[in-house]
Amino acid sequence: MIAPVMMQHGKTKSPIRELFEYSLKQAAIVGRENVFDFSIGNPSVPPPRQIAGTIRDLLDDMEPLALHGYTPASGAREAKEAVAADLRRRTGDDIGPDNIFFTCGAAPALIAVIRALAVENAEVILLAPYFSEYPVFASTNGMKPVVVPADTADFQLHADQVEPYITPHTQAVIVNSPNNPSGVVYSRESLEALGEVLTRKSREIGHPIYIIADEPYRELTYDGEDAPYIPAIYPNTVICYSYSKSLSMPGERIGYVCVPNCAADSADLYAAVAGAARTLGHVCAPSLMQRVVSYDTSLRPDMAAYDRNRLRLYMELTELGFRCVKPRGAFYMLMEAPDGDSLGFSERGKEFNILMVPADGFGCPGFVRLCTCVSYDMILRSLPAFHKLAKSYGL
Ligand code: PLP
């Protein structure tokens, strides 16, 4: 017999996938340049130039059996040391190689941490809007997802709205900032307030509630804004990081879990993350990529193109009368359905070849998500279509 839950997850297409396939079909009919696909969060800025050089140098200079061989499950020592040293420099925290566990990106990092905390009846709090895979990750790995609805007034994190959802079974809260899909960066004050609530509630229920900081967009911020280092605000934090977006290499599958020393039961939690990864068939993250990301840890994404995109799109769409959430980080923007029907809005967009993902799957009905990691040229070409879309709603 086949496991029905897994079969269902395999057969259910995500709305993003469906739109992507639709865009290919539509492009064959009306021409690629007449389809305005804002659905997929694939980086549109190439990886920093140095990456290709580093790969070439490693292939030329490193002993092939070492370069392509297994590394320890948590990663090559020198690669972990380089990443830890960078984190130490940036945060002042005493991160060492033994706090770092390389993974194949943020998704497996999150699943490893979820599994590591999945005691009987465990619950994990998701703050809407959230990355649409979280409920699947949680529910199939031993945690019940508990959703705190979005505060659509500002999309910020409000600790007082989280508190009622904490129960004696709460093991963790996933905090994703800069946020996919809202582009919001949670303020230091809001994180401090969450830290206070979690500290008090942990004491009340008699076990630590961890923050799982999902940070693939950590460096992707605008206007000089910084995403605060959460363990300095709330020690019981585990970081899930990925280079998919920051170095524009999502297909290379590299990221890490960082369990800082300040987290409760840090060494045991690290061991549980390693154990959870093992149960998932993790052997090691790609060896070549471990070396690539640790070779020069000062590389940062070129934000200029993303910045230009978000400013232009935000300006044009708000001028047309749409209500948009101005992104402060990442490369996504939420736009409200003028009549509150996000599914209908996404469908209406298709009539003008504008592809937008209904944010219902992100726990945020009434909004659609636009990816701003597209070409500037496509944004310019899409403006007449947005104009018609606005008119069709009487804006
Ligand atoms: N978390 C968030 C918030 C994301 O947006 C994504 C990818 O889009 C992931 C995790 C997964 O990233 P990765 O490619 O590193 O597995």
Short mmCIF file of C-alpha atoms and ligand atoms in Angstrom, two decimals:
data_model
loop_
_atom_site.label_atom_id
_atom_site.label_comp_id
_atom_site.label_asym_id
_atom_site.label_seq_id
_atom_site.Cartn_x
_atom_site.Cartn_y
_atom_site.Cartn_z
CA MET A 1 0.00 0.00 0.00
CA ILE A 2 1.09 3.55 -0.69
CA ALA A 3 1.05 6.12 2.09
CA PRO A 4 -2.00 8.29 1.26
CA VAL A 5 -0.60 11.46 2.87
CA MET A 6 2.60 11.31 0.85
CA MET A 7 0.71 10.51 -2.32
CA GLN A 8 -1.51 13.50 -1.73
CA HIS A 9 1.47 15.83 -1.17
CA GLY A 10 3.02 14.47 -4.34
CA LYS A 11 -0.10 14.97 -6.41
CA THR A 12 -1.18 18.35 -5.10
CA LYS A 13 0.39 20.98 -7.29
CA SER A 14 1.30 24.21 -5.56
CA PRO A 15 -0.44 27.28 -7.02
CA ILE A 16 3.05 28.60 -7.86
CA ARG A 17 3.86 25.48 -9.93
CA GLU A 18 0.48 25.69 -11.63
CA LEU A 19 1.02 29.32 -12.57
CA PHE A 20 4.49 28.52 -13.82
CA GLU A 21 3.14 25.80 -16.11
CA TYR A 22 0.35 28.13 -17.22
CA SER A 23 2.94 30.79 -18.08
CA LEU A 24 4.81 28.35 -20.33
CA LYS A 25 1.59 27.40 -22.13
CA GLN A 26 0.49 30.99 -22.47
CA ALA A 27 3.92 32.06 -23.75
CA ALA A 28 3.57 29.57 -26.60
CA ILE A 29 0.30 31.25 -27.57
CA VAL A 30 0.89 34.98 -27.06
CA GLY A 31 4.70 35.12 -27.02
CA ARG A 32 7.10 35.08 -24.04
CA GLU A 33 7.35 38.88 -23.99
CA ASN A 34 3.59 39.22 -23.48
CA VAL A 35 3.38 37.08 -20.35
CA PHE A 36 4.10 38.91 -17.08
CA ASP A 37 5.07 36.19 -14.66
CA PHE A 38 5.39 37.44 -11.08
CA SER A 39 4.87 34.00 -9.57
CA ILE A 40 8.25 32.34 -8.94
CA GLY A 41 10.86 33.45 -6.39
CA ASN A 42 13.87 32.47 -8.45
CA PRO A 43 16.68 35.03 -8.03
CA SER A 44 16.97 37.24 -11.12
CA VAL A 45 20.38 38.66 -10.20
CA PRO A 46 23.28 36.36 -11.14
CA PRO A 47 25.53 34.97 -8.39
CA PRO A 48 28.43 37.28 -7.45
CA ARG A 49 31.06 37.13 -10.18
CA GLN A 50 33.62 35.61 -7.79
CA ILE A 51 31.59 32.39 -7.38
CA ALA A 52 32.49 31.04 -10.82
CA GLY A 53 36.18 31.86 -10.19
CA THR A 54 36.09 30.11 -6.82
CA ILE A 55 34.57 26.99 -8.39
CA ARG A 56 37.27 27.00 -11.08
CA ASP A 57 40.06 27.50 -8.50
CA LEU A 58 38.72 24.68 -6.34
CA LEU A 59 38.47 22.33 -9.30
CA ASP A 60 42.00 23.24 -10.40
CA ASP A 61 43.73 23.34 -7.05
CA MET A 62 42.04 20.99 -4.63
CA GLU A 63 42.81 17.31 -4.51
CA PRO A 64 39.79 15.77 -6.37
CA LEU A 65 39.16 12.91 -3.97
CA ALA A 66 39.00 15.37 -1.08
CA LEU A 67 36.93 17.90 -3.01
CA HIS A 68 34.33 15.44 -4.25
CA GLY A 69 34.41 12.98 -1.38
CA TYR A 70 32.12 12.70 1.62
CA THR A 71 32.65 15.27 4.34
CA PRO A 72 31.60 14.68 7.94
CA ALA A 73 27.80 14.85 8.20
CA SER A 74 27.91 18.35 9.70
CA GLY A 75 30.38 19.58 7.08
CA ALA A 76 34.11 19.99 6.49
CA ARG A 77 35.76 21.43 9.60
CA GLU A 78 37.50 24.30 7.80
CA ALA A 79 34.29 25.28 5.98
CA LYS A 80 32.34 25.34 9.25
CA GLU A 81 35.13 27.36 10.87
CA ALA A 82 34.99 29.97 8.10
CA VAL A 83 31.21 30.33 8.36
CA ALA A 84 31.39 30.46 12.17
CA ALA A 85 34.14 33.11 12.03
CA ASP A 86 31.97 35.24 9.76
CA LEU A 87 29.01 34.94 12.14
CA ARG A 88 31.28 35.82 15.09
CA ARG A 89 32.50 38.92 13.27
CA ARG A 90 29.02 40.04 12.34
CA THR A 91 27.19 39.31 15.58
CA GLY A 92 29.78 39.23 18.36
CA ASP A 93 28.32 35.87 19.42
CA ASP A 94 30.73 33.05 20.33
CA ILE A 95 29.83 30.85 17.36
CA GLY A 96 32.32 28.09 16.58
CA PRO A 97 32.45 25.24 14.06
CA ASP A 98 30.63 22.95 16.47
CA ASN A 99 27.57 25.19 16.29
CA ILE A 100 27.27 24.84 12.50
CA PHE A 101 25.61 21.97 10.63
CA PHE A 102 25.69 22.29 6.83
CA THR A 103 22.46 21.25 5.06
CA CYS A 104 21.13 21.17 1.51
CA GLY A 105 19.49 24.60 1.93
CA ALA A 106 16.98 26.08 4.35
CA ALA A 107 14.19 23.59 3.66
CA PRO A 108 16.05 20.52 5.01
CA ALA A 109 17.51 22.71 7.77
CA LEU A 110 13.99 23.58 8.91
CA ILE A 111 12.82 19.99 8.73
CA ALA A 112 15.82 18.80 10.76
CA VAL A 113 15.10 21.35 13.50
CA ILE A 114 11.36 20.56 13.47
CA ARG A 115 12.11 16.86 13.83
CA ALA A 116 14.66 17.56 16.55
CA LEU A 117 11.92 19.22 18.61
CA ALA A 118 9.05 16.91 17.68
CA VAL A 119 8.22 15.37 21.06
CA GLU A 120 4.78 13.84 21.52
CA ASN A 121 1.92 16.31 20.79
CA ALA A 122 4.41 19.02 19.85
CA GLU A 123 3.08 22.23 18.35
CA VAL A 124 4.90 24.81 16.26
CA ILE A 125 3.57 28.33 15.86
CA LEU A 126 3.52 29.81 12.35
CA LEU A 127 3.12 33.56 11.99
CA ALA A 128 1.00 34.42 8.97
CA PRO A 129 1.88 35.29 6.36
CA TYR A 130 4.33 32.37 6.26
CA PHE A 131 6.31 30.41 3.67
CA SER A 132 3.73 28.06 2.18
CA GLU A 133 5.76 24.89 2.82
CA TYR A 134 5.83 25.29 6.62
CA PRO A 135 2.52 23.51 7.29
CA VAL A 136 3.67 20.52 5.19
CA PHE A 137 7.10 20.48 6.84
CA ALA A 138 5.55 20.59 10.31
CA SER A 139 2.63 18.22 9.91
CA THR A 140 4.64 15.47 8.24
CA ASN A 141 7.51 15.70 10.71
CA GLY A 142 5.75 15.37 14.01
CA MET A 143 4.58 18.88 14.83
CA LYS A 144 1.09 20.33 14.71
CA PRO A 145 1.18 23.71 12.94
CA VAL A 146 -0.68 26.43 14.85
CA VAL A 147 -1.29 29.57 12.82
CA VAL A 148 -1.36 33.11 14.21
CA PRO A 149 -3.35 35.18 11.70
CA ALA A 150 -1.62 38.06 9.93
CA ASP A 151 -2.09 41.58 11.16
CA THR A 152 -2.86 43.07 7.76
CA ALA A 153 -2.62 46.63 9.14
CA ASP A 154 1.19 46.49 9.11
CA PHE A 155 2.20 42.81 8.69
CA GLN A 156 4.52 43.22 11.68
CA LEU A 157 5.02 40.66 14.42
CA HIS A 158 2.83 41.45 17.44
CA ALA A 159 3.77 39.42 20.50
CA ASP A 160 0.42 40.03 22.21
CA GLN A 161 -1.29 38.38 19.25
CA VAL A 162 1.03 35.37 19.48
CA GLU A 163 0.60 34.78 23.22
CA PRO A 164 -2.95 33.30 23.08
CA TYR A 165 -1.73 30.59 20.72
CA ILE A 166 0.93 29.29 23.12
CA THR A 167 -0.05 26.06 24.89
CA PRO A 168 1.86 23.61 27.11
CA HIS A 169 2.65 21.72 23.85
CA THR A 170 4.30 24.68 22.11
CA GLN A 171 7.85 23.75 21.23
CA ALA A 172 8.79 26.48 18.78
CA VAL A 173 7.80 29.56 16.82
CA ILE A 174 9.09 29.95 13.26
CA VAL A 175 10.19 33.52 12.63
CA ASN A 176 10.96 34.41 9.02
CA SER A 177 12.38 37.90 8.60
CA PRO A 178 12.84 39.38 6.02
CA ASN A 179 9.57 37.71 5.24
CA ASN A 180 8.36 35.68 2.31
CA PRO A 181 5.71 36.68 1.16
CA SER A 182 5.31 40.13 2.76
CA GLY A 183 8.81 41.60 2.38
CA VAL A 184 8.44 42.90 5.95
CA VAL A 185 11.49 43.00 8.25
CA TYR A 186 10.44 42.45 11.86
CA SER A 187 11.50 45.33 14.06
CA ARG A 188 13.86 44.90 16.99
CA GLU A 189 11.08 46.03 19.34
CA SER A 190 8.66 43.42 18.05
CA LEU A 191 11.28 40.68 18.47
CA GLU A 192 12.10 41.90 21.97
CA ALA A 193 8.42 41.78 22.87
CA LEU A 194 8.16 38.24 21.46
CA GLY A 195 11.27 37.30 23.46
CA GLU A 196 9.65 38.57 26.66
CA VAL A 197 6.45 36.60 26.03
CA LEU A 198 8.37 33.42 25.17
CA THR A 199 10.61 33.74 28.23
CA ARG A 200 7.58 34.12 30.50
CA LYS A 201 5.59 31.35 28.82
CA SER A 202 8.58 28.96 28.80
CA ARG A 203 8.83 29.43 32.56
CA GLU A 204 5.08 28.89 32.97
CA ILE A 205 4.92 25.69 30.93
CA GLY A 206 8.21 24.35 32.24
CA HIS A 207 10.20 23.88 29.05
CA PRO A 208 11.95 26.17 26.58
CA ILE A 209 10.05 27.46 23.57
CA TYR A 210 12.55 27.91 20.76
CA ILE A 211 12.52 30.44 18.00
CA ILE A 212 13.38 28.81 14.68
CA ALA A 213 14.79 31.75 12.72
CA ASP A 214 14.34 30.98 9.03
CA GLU A 215 16.73 33.44 7.42
CA PRO A 216 17.34 32.85 3.71
CA TYR A 217 16.77 36.58 3.11
CA ARG A 218 18.94 37.84 5.98
CA GLU A 219 21.15 40.02 3.78
CA LEU A 220 18.39 41.02 1.36
CA THR A 221 17.25 44.30 2.90
CA TYR A 222 16.70 47.81 1.54
CA ASP A 223 17.37 51.37 2.68
CA GLY A 224 20.20 50.25 4.97
CA GLU A 225 17.80 48.32 7.22
CA ASP A 226 19.29 45.40 9.17
CA ALA A 227 17.50 42.24 10.21
CA PRO A 228 18.38 41.91 13.92
CA TYR A 229 20.40 38.91 15.13
CA ILE A 230 17.69 37.10 17.05
CA PRO A 231 19.81 34.99 19.49
CA ALA A 232 21.09 38.29 20.97
CA ILE A 233 17.47 39.20 21.70
CA TYR A 234 16.13 35.78 22.67
CA PRO A 235 18.83 33.18 23.43
CA ASN A 236 16.69 30.10 22.71
CA THR A 237 17.00 30.60 18.99
CA VAL A 238 18.15 28.21 16.27
CA ILE A 239 19.05 29.67 12.88
CA CYS A 240 18.22 28.06 9.55
CA TYR A 241 20.20 29.77 6.82
CA SER A 242 20.50 29.30 3.08
CA TYR A 243 22.67 30.65 0.29
CA SER A 244 19.86 30.04 -2.23
CA LYS A 245 18.83 33.68 -2.35
CA SER A 246 21.79 35.57 -0.91
CA LEU A 247 24.23 34.12 -3.47
CA SER A 248 21.57 33.37 -6.12
CA MET A 249 22.26 29.64 -6.19
CA PRO A 250 19.06 27.84 -5.16
CA GLY A 251 19.85 24.89 -7.40
CA GLU A 252 23.16 24.20 -5.64
CA ARG A 253 21.40 23.31 -2.37
CA ILE A 254 23.57 24.70 0.40
CA GLY A 255 22.72 26.22 3.76
CA TYR A 256 23.15 25.44 7.44
CA VAL A 257 21.63 25.14 10.88
CA CYS A 258 23.36 27.19 13.56
CA VAL A 259 22.61 26.19 17.16
CA PRO A 260 24.25 28.95 19.22
CA ASN A 261 25.72 28.18 22.64
CA CYS A 262 23.18 30.49 24.27
CA ALA A 263 20.23 28.25 23.23
CA ALA A 264 18.90 26.02 26.00
CA ASP A 265 20.51 22.55 25.93
CA SER A 266 22.58 23.71 22.96
CA ALA A 267 24.81 20.63 22.64
CA ASP A 268 21.90 18.19 22.93
CA LEU A 269 19.82 20.17 20.49
CA TYR A 270 22.73 20.16 18.01
CA ALA A 271 22.98 16.39 18.46
CA ALA A 272 19.22 16.07 17.86
CA VAL A 273 19.49 18.15 14.67
CA ALA A 274 22.29 15.83 13.48
CA GLY A 275 20.17 12.81 14.42
CA ALA A 276 17.11 14.21 12.66
CA ALA A 277 19.17 14.91 9.53
CA ARG A 278 20.44 11.33 9.66
CA THR A 279 16.87 9.99 9.71
CA LEU A 280 16.23 12.01 6.56
CA GLY A 281 19.08 10.33 4.74
CA HIS A 282 21.36 13.34 5.03
CA VAL A 283 24.94 12.21 4.50
CA CYS A 284 26.58 15.59 4.00
CA ALA A 285 25.79 18.81 2.16
CA PRO A 286 27.45 19.08 -1.29
CA SER A 287 31.17 19.12 -0.60
CA LEU A 288 32.07 21.51 -3.43
CA MET A 289 29.42 23.99 -2.31
CA GLN A 290 30.59 23.90 1.32
CA ARG A 291 33.99 25.10 0.06
CA VAL A 292 32.47 27.65 -2.29
CA VAL A 293 30.35 29.41 0.35
CA SER A 294 33.12 29.34 2.93
CA TYR A 295 35.85 30.54 0.55
CA ASP A 296 34.87 34.20 0.77
CA THR A 297 32.22 34.83 3.40
CA SER A 298 32.16 38.55 2.65
CA LEU A 299 30.18 38.07 -0.58
CA ARG A 300 26.83 39.82 -0.51
CA PRO A 301 23.97 39.99 -3.02
CA ASP A 302 23.83 42.91 -5.42
CA MET A 303 20.61 44.53 -4.26
CA ALA A 304 20.51 47.37 -6.79
CA ALA A 305 18.35 45.54 -9.36
CA TYR A 306 15.93 44.19 -6.76
CA ASP A 307 15.67 47.63 -5.19
CA ARG A 308 14.89 49.28 -8.52
CA ASN A 309 12.22 46.64 -9.21
CA ARG A 310 10.46 46.95 -5.86
CA LEU A 311 10.41 50.76 -5.95
CA ARG A 312 9.08 50.93 -9.49
CA LEU A 313 6.45 48.24 -9.04
CA TYR A 314 5.31 49.64 -5.69
CA MET A 315 5.06 53.16 -7.11
CA GLU A 316 3.21 52.15 -10.28
CA LEU A 317 0.74 49.82 -8.60
CA THR A 318 -0.11 52.15 -5.73
CA GLU A 319 -0.57 54.98 -8.24
CA LEU A 320 -3.07 52.79 -10.06
CA GLY A 321 -5.01 52.53 -6.80
CA PHE A 322 -3.92 49.09 -5.59
CA ARG A 323 -3.00 48.68 -1.93
CA CYS A 324 0.49 47.17 -1.67
CA VAL A 325 2.76 46.37 1.26
CA LYS A 326 6.05 48.16 0.65
CA PRO A 327 8.84 45.57 0.84
CA ARG A 328 11.71 46.31 3.24
CA GLY A 329 13.53 43.11 2.44
CA ALA A 330 13.49 39.89 0.36
CA PHE A 331 12.01 40.15 -3.15
CA TYR A 332 8.29 39.79 -2.73
CA MET A 333 5.41 42.22 -2.46
CA LEU A 334 1.84 41.65 -1.27
CA MET A 335 -1.02 43.37 -3.05
CA GLU A 336 -4.57 43.41 -1.77
CA ALA A 337 -7.40 42.11 -3.94
CA PRO A 338 -9.59 45.18 -4.52
CA ASP A 339 -12.75 43.16 -3.75
CA GLY A 340 -11.11 40.95 -1.11
CA ASP A 341 -11.21 37.85 -3.36
CA SER A 342 -7.58 36.86 -3.91
CA LEU A 343 -8.35 33.75 -5.97
CA GLY A 344 -10.59 35.81 -8.27
CA PHE A 345 -7.94 38.53 -8.44
CA SER A 346 -5.28 36.04 -9.50
CA GLU A 347 -7.69 34.61 -12.12
CA ARG A 348 -8.56 38.12 -13.40
CA GLY A 349 -4.83 38.86 -13.66
CA LYS A 350 -4.46 35.88 -15.98
CA GLU A 351 -6.91 37.50 -18.41
CA PHE A 352 -4.28 40.22 -18.86
CA ASN A 353 -1.40 37.68 -18.75
CA ILE A 354 -0.34 38.89 -15.32
CA LEU A 355 0.55 35.94 -13.09
CA MET A 356 0.24 36.56 -9.35
CA VAL A 357 0.04 33.93 -6.61
CA PRO A 358 -2.99 34.07 -4.30
CA ALA A 359 -1.55 34.47 -0.79
CA ASP A 360 -4.12 32.07 0.70
CA GLY A 361 -1.43 29.36 0.72
CA PHE A 362 0.77 31.74 2.72
CA GLY A 363 -1.99 32.04 5.32
CA CYS A 364 -3.03 35.44 4.02
CA PRO A 365 -6.30 35.36 2.08
CA GLY A 366 -7.35 38.59 0.42
CA PHE A 367 -3.86 39.27 -0.96
CA VAL A 368 -1.73 38.10 -3.87
CA ARG A 369 2.06 37.81 -3.90
CA LEU A 370 4.18 39.39 -6.58
CA CYS A 371 7.82 38.37 -6.94
CA THR A 372 10.02 41.37 -7.62
CA CYS A 373 12.95 39.16 -8.63
CA VAL A 374 12.06 39.58 -12.29
CA SER A 375 13.56 41.61 -15.11
CA TYR A 376 13.01 45.37 -14.97
CA ASP A 377 12.07 45.20 -18.60
CA MET A 378 9.21 42.82 -17.81
CA ILE A 379 7.94 45.22 -15.15
CA LEU A 380 7.88 48.04 -17.72
CA ARG A 381 6.14 45.85 -20.28
CA SER A 382 3.54 44.75 -17.71
CA LEU A 383 2.39 48.27 -16.79
CA PRO A 384 -0.31 48.65 -19.49
CA ALA A 385 -1.71 45.26 -18.42
CA PHE A 386 -1.84 46.36 -14.77
CA HIS A 387 -3.57 49.51 -15.94
CA LYS A 388 -6.30 47.40 -17.59
CA LEU A 389 -6.52 45.18 -14.50
CA ALA A 390 -7.05 48.24 -12.29
CA LYS A 391 -9.71 49.59 -14.66
CA SER A 392 -11.52 46.25 -14.61
CA TYR A 393 -11.97 46.80 -10.84
CA GLY A 394 -13.10 50.39 -11.37
CA LEU A 395 -9.94 51.82 -9.76
N1 PLP B 1 12.24 29.55 3.80
C1 PLP B 1 11.73 30.55 3.08
C2 PLP B 1 11.07 31.67 3.78
C3 PLP B 1 11.81 30.54 1.68
O1 PLP B 1 11.28 31.57 0.98
C4 PLP B 1 12.46 29.46 1.05
C5 PLP B 1 12.53 29.39 -0.42
O2 PLP B 1 11.93 30.13 -1.16
C6 PLP B 1 12.98 28.43 1.84
C7 PLP B 1 12.86 28.50 3.22
C8 PLP B 1 13.68 27.25 1.24
O3 PLP B 1 14.90 27.66 0.74
P1 PLP B 1 16.03 26.66 0.22
O4 PLP B 1 16.11 26.83 -1.25
O5 PLP B 1 17.28 27.12 0.87
O6 PLP B 1 15.67 25.29 0.66
#
